[in-house]
Every structure is written in C-alpha cells, then in structure tokens.
Amino acid sequence: MLTFYHTPLSVNSRRVWVALLEKNLPFEAIVMNLGGDQLQPEFLSLNPFHHIPVLVDDGFSVIESFAILDYLEAKYPTPSLLATTPEAVATMRMVEMVTVNELVPAINPLIKKMMGFGQESDDAIAQAKQKAEVVLKFYADKLADQSFFCGEQLTLADVVAGTFAPWFEQLGLPMTDYPTLQTWTSRLMERPAWQTTQPTARELAAFRDRMKERMAAQGQ
C-alpha cells in the first residue's frame, strides 16, 4: 500500500498527487501540517530533511518529488507517463527542469504579490514577468500544435509544468498572448486529476491567513 505524505498547496506535492491519480494507483494520503508535523520523530525517520512530499511503499521511503515520479514510473509503469522517442524524452526532461530552475525563481515575486506576502518593487515585478514570459515562450515553442508537450500522450512534462498553469493569469501573465498554452491549460483542467488537486479559494485564503500570522509572529 502506498502512503503519501503531503500538503495540498505545495506544488512539489501536487505533481506527485497528480501522477498518482493519473496512474490510478490506490494510496493513503496523509496531509501534513507544516507548522510542526514535519519535525516529529516519526516523520524525520522517513525524511531527515523534514520536507514534503514523501512516498512510502511497503516500507520503502522515497523523498524528493522527481525521485518519487521516477520511482512510480519504474515500479508502476502502466499507464505510462514517460515519453518514448529520443526527442520526446529530451523535451520532457527540458520542460521539467526549466519549470524548476527557471519558472519557479522567476515567479516567486509574483506569488508574493498575489498572496499579499510583502511589497515587491515595480522593477522586481517587471523583471519577474519578463523572466516568466521567457519560460512561457519556451513552453509554447515545445508544445507547438500538439495536445501535450510530447505529442498526444500526457507525460511528466505536462504534470510538472501543468501544476503551475492554472495560476498564470492570477500571477499577471496574460495567457491570451499564448493561445496554445491557454488551450493546453484548459485541456489539463478538464482532467479529474487536476480538478481534484487544484486548491480552492477557501484553502488559499486559509493558507494566506496562516502565513501572515506566522510572519507577524516572527516580526517580518
């Protein structure tokens, strides 16, 4: 039996959550309160770095979301979320790594602004949007006129990049400039895995309130 330790608002968690659902794997979900659950001895025995997500499969513990995705594909290969041709494999990995290494740092100021976690300068916001749009143009180029990044099959490229896609408009990135990405996002949001894992407005508001309380207590 698979046990999945996560928090629903974490994009690292959500990419694994989406993969578990897309692969139709039964699992027990344990929602972590990151106000302290991650520091408990029983969790530290699974991940000494006290991060989520963690997947436990018959006593075998896997940490780091990309390692978990690789493990799921190796252990439970059907249905597959892997690309097949050399070009598609390269595209899949490029999209994954660009998302983590380029998109995430670029949009951090935009997320802070959206969530009300401090005031960013106009220059910082403009630079963040400029960097994010380089990523969106890269995505649009790799997607071209296909249904998914690697053709007609959903792969890990769509899972990793797609957990951010519903937020682009709210972050101030106009998707009308990228019609193929807009269609791709709509296609993903029609899938039950995305509908199940997409945070609600109430969950976001509760998270924002908790973070503001924590920041106030720390004098930030």
Coordinates of C-alpha atoms in Angstrom, one line a residue:
M1 CA 0.0 0.0 0.0
L2 CA 1.3 3.4 -0.9
T3 CA 1.3 6.1 1.7
F4 CA 1.6 9.7 0.5
Y5 CA 2.7 12.4 2.9
H6 CA 1.9 15.9 1.5
T7 CA 0.3 19.2 1.9
P8 CA -2.3 20.1 -0.8
L9 CA -1.0 23.6 -1.6
S10 CA 2.6 22.5 -2.3
V11 CA 3.4 22.3 -6.0
N12 CA 6.0 19.7 -5.2
S13 CA 3.3 17.6 -3.6
R14 CA 0.8 18.3 -6.2
R15 CA 2.9 17.0 -9.1
V16 CA 3.2 13.6 -7.2
W17 CA -0.5 13.7 -6.3
V18 CA -1.5 14.3 -10.0
A19 CA 0.8 11.4 -11.1
L20 CA -0.7 9.0 -8.5
L21 CA -4.2 9.9 -9.8
E22 CA -3.3 9.7 -13.4
K23 CA -1.8 6.3 -12.9
N24 CA -4.9 5.2 -11.0
L25 CA -2.9 4.0 -8.0
P26 CA -4.6 3.4 -4.7
F27 CA -2.9 5.3 -1.9
E28 CA -3.4 6.6 1.6
A29 CA -3.0 10.4 1.8
I30 CA -1.6 11.9 5.0
V31 CA -2.0 15.7 5.0
M32 CA 0.9 17.3 6.9
N33 CA 0.5 20.5 9.0
L34 CA 3.8 22.2 8.2
G35 CA 3.5 24.1 11.5
G36 CA 5.2 21.2 13.2
D37 CA 4.2 17.8 11.8
Q38 CA 7.3 17.7 9.6
L39 CA 9.6 17.9 12.7
Q40 CA 8.0 15.0 14.5
P41 CA 10.4 12.0 15.1
E42 CA 8.2 9.6 13.1
F43 CA 8.3 11.8 10.1
L44 CA 12.0 12.6 10.4
S45 CA 12.6 8.9 10.3
L46 CA 11.2 9.0 6.8
N47 CA 12.8 12.2 5.7
P48 CA 15.5 13.7 7.9
F49 CA 15.4 16.9 5.8
H50 CA 11.8 17.4 7.1
H51 CA 10.4 18.2 3.6
I52 CA 7.3 17.0 1.8
P53 CA 6.3 15.1 -0.2
V54 CA 7.3 11.6 0.9
L55 CA 6.1 8.4 -0.5
V56 CA 6.3 5.1 1.4
D57 CA 5.7 1.9 -0.5
D58 CA 5.8 -1.3 1.6
G59 CA 8.3 0.2 4.0
F60 CA 10.5 1.8 1.3
S61 CA 10.6 5.6 1.7
V62 CA 11.2 7.9 -1.2
I63 CA 11.8 11.7 -0.8
E64 CA 12.1 14.5 -3.4
S65 CA 9.2 14.8 -5.9
F66 CA 11.2 14.0 -9.0
A67 CA 12.6 10.8 -7.4
I68 CA 9.1 9.8 -6.4
L69 CA 7.9 10.3 -10.0
D70 CA 10.8 8.2 -11.3
Y71 CA 10.0 5.5 -8.7
L72 CA 6.4 5.4 -9.7
E73 CA 7.2 5.0 -13.4
A74 CA 9.7 2.2 -12.7
K75 CA 7.5 0.4 -10.2
Y76 CA 4.1 1.0 -11.7
P77 CA 4.7 1.5 -15.5
T78 CA 1.1 1.3 -16.6
P79 CA -0.3 3.7 -17.6
S80 CA 2.9 5.3 -18.6
L81 CA 3.7 9.0 -18.1
L82 CA 7.0 8.7 -19.9
A83 CA 7.9 10.0 -23.4
T84 CA 9.1 7.3 -25.8
T85 CA 11.2 8.8 -28.6
P86 CA 14.6 10.3 -28.0
E87 CA 13.3 13.8 -29.0
A88 CA 10.3 13.5 -26.7
V89 CA 12.4 12.2 -23.8
A90 CA 14.6 15.3 -24.2
T91 CA 11.6 17.6 -24.4
M92 CA 10.1 16.0 -21.3
R93 CA 13.2 16.5 -19.3
M94 CA 13.8 20.0 -20.6
V95 CA 10.3 21.1 -19.6
E96 CA 10.7 19.5 -16.2
M97 CA 14.0 21.2 -15.5
V98 CA 13.0 24.6 -17.0
T99 CA 10.0 24.6 -14.7
V100 CA 12.0 24.0 -11.6
N101 CA 15.1 26.0 -12.5
E102 CA 13.7 28.9 -14.4
L103 CA 10.0 29.3 -13.8
V104 CA 9.9 28.9 -10.1
P105 CA 12.6 31.5 -9.3
A106 CA 11.0 33.9 -11.8
I107 CA 7.5 33.8 -10.4
N108 CA 8.4 34.0 -6.7
P109 CA 7.9 37.8 -6.6
L110 CA 4.6 37.4 -8.4
I111 CA 3.4 34.8 -5.9
K112 CA 4.4 37.0 -3.0
K113 CA 2.4 39.8 -4.6
M114 CA -0.7 37.6 -5.3
M115 CA -0.7 36.2 -1.8
G116 CA 0.0 39.6 -0.1
F117 CA 3.3 38.4 1.5
G118 CA 5.1 41.7 1.4
Q119 CA 5.6 44.5 -1.1
E120 CA 7.8 44.0 -4.1
S121 CA 9.1 47.0 -6.1
D122 CA 7.7 47.7 -9.6
D123 CA 11.1 46.9 -11.1
A124 CA 11.1 43.5 -9.3
I125 CA 7.7 42.7 -10.6
A126 CA 8.5 43.8 -14.1
Q127 CA 11.7 41.7 -14.1
A128 CA 9.8 38.7 -12.8
K129 CA 7.2 38.9 -15.5
Q130 CA 9.9 39.3 -18.2
K131 CA 11.7 36.2 -16.9
A132 CA 8.4 34.2 -16.7
E133 CA 7.5 35.1 -20.2
V134 CA 10.7 33.7 -21.5
V135 CA 9.6 30.4 -19.9
L136 CA 6.1 30.7 -21.4
K137 CA 7.6 31.3 -24.9
F138 CA 9.8 28.2 -24.4
Y139 CA 6.7 26.2 -23.4
A140 CA 4.7 27.4 -26.4
D141 CA 7.6 26.5 -28.7
K142 CA 7.9 23.0 -27.3
L143 CA 4.1 22.5 -27.3
A144 CA 3.6 23.8 -30.8
D145 CA 0.3 22.5 -32.1
Q146 CA 0.3 19.2 -30.1
S147 CA -2.2 18.3 -27.4
F148 CA 0.7 17.8 -24.9
F149 CA 4.4 18.6 -24.8
C150 CA 5.4 15.2 -26.1
G151 CA 2.6 14.6 -28.6
E152 CA -0.9 13.2 -27.9
Q153 CA 0.2 11.4 -24.7
L154 CA 0.2 13.1 -21.3
T155 CA 3.7 12.8 -19.8
L156 CA 5.6 14.1 -16.8
A157 CA 6.4 17.3 -18.7
D158 CA 2.7 18.2 -18.5
V159 CA 2.4 17.0 -14.9
V160 CA 5.4 19.2 -13.7
A161 CA 4.6 22.3 -15.7
G162 CA 0.9 21.8 -15.5
T163 CA 0.6 22.2 -11.8
F164 CA 1.6 25.9 -12.3
A165 CA -0.5 26.5 -15.4
P166 CA -3.8 27.4 -13.7
W167 CA -2.1 30.3 -11.9
F168 CA -0.5 32.1 -14.8
E169 CA -3.4 34.6 -15.2
Q170 CA -3.6 35.3 -11.5
L171 CA 0.1 36.0 -11.4
G172 CA -0.4 38.7 -14.0
L173 CA 0.8 36.7 -17.0
P174 CA -1.7 37.2 -19.8
M175 CA -2.4 33.9 -21.4
T176 CA -4.1 35.5 -24.4
D177 CA -0.5 36.1 -25.7
Y178 CA 0.0 32.3 -25.7
P179 CA -3.2 30.7 -27.1
T180 CA -1.8 27.2 -27.5
L181 CA -0.8 27.3 -23.8
Q182 CA -4.2 28.6 -22.9
T183 CA -5.8 25.6 -24.7
W184 CA -3.4 23.2 -23.1
T185 CA -4.2 24.6 -19.7
S186 CA -7.9 24.1 -20.3
R187 CA -7.3 20.6 -21.5
L188 CA -5.5 19.8 -18.3
M189 CA -8.2 21.3 -16.2
E190 CA -10.7 19.0 -17.7
R191 CA -8.9 16.0 -16.3
P192 CA -10.1 14.7 -13.0
A193 CA -6.6 14.6 -11.5
W194 CA -6.3 18.4 -12.0
Q195 CA -9.8 19.1 -10.7
T196 CA -9.1 17.0 -7.6
T197 CA -5.8 18.6 -6.8
Q198 CA -6.5 22.2 -7.7
P199 CA -6.7 24.3 -4.4
T200 CA -10.0 26.0 -3.7
A201 CA -10.3 29.7 -2.9
R202 CA -11.1 28.8 0.7
E203 CA -7.9 26.7 1.0
L204 CA -5.8 29.5 -0.5
A205 CA -7.4 32.1 1.9
A206 CA -6.8 29.9 4.9
F207 CA -3.1 29.4 3.9
R208 CA -2.6 33.1 3.3
D209 CA -4.0 33.8 6.8
R210 CA -1.8 31.2 8.5
M211 CA 1.3 32.5 6.7
K212 CA 0.5 36.1 7.6
E213 CA 0.1 35.1 11.3
R214 CA 3.4 33.2 11.2
M215 CA 5.2 36.1 9.6
A216 CA 3.7 38.5 12.1
A217 CA 4.8 36.3 15.0
Q218 CA 8.4 36.3 13.5
G219 CA 8.4 40.0 13.1
Q220 CA 8.5 40.0 9.4

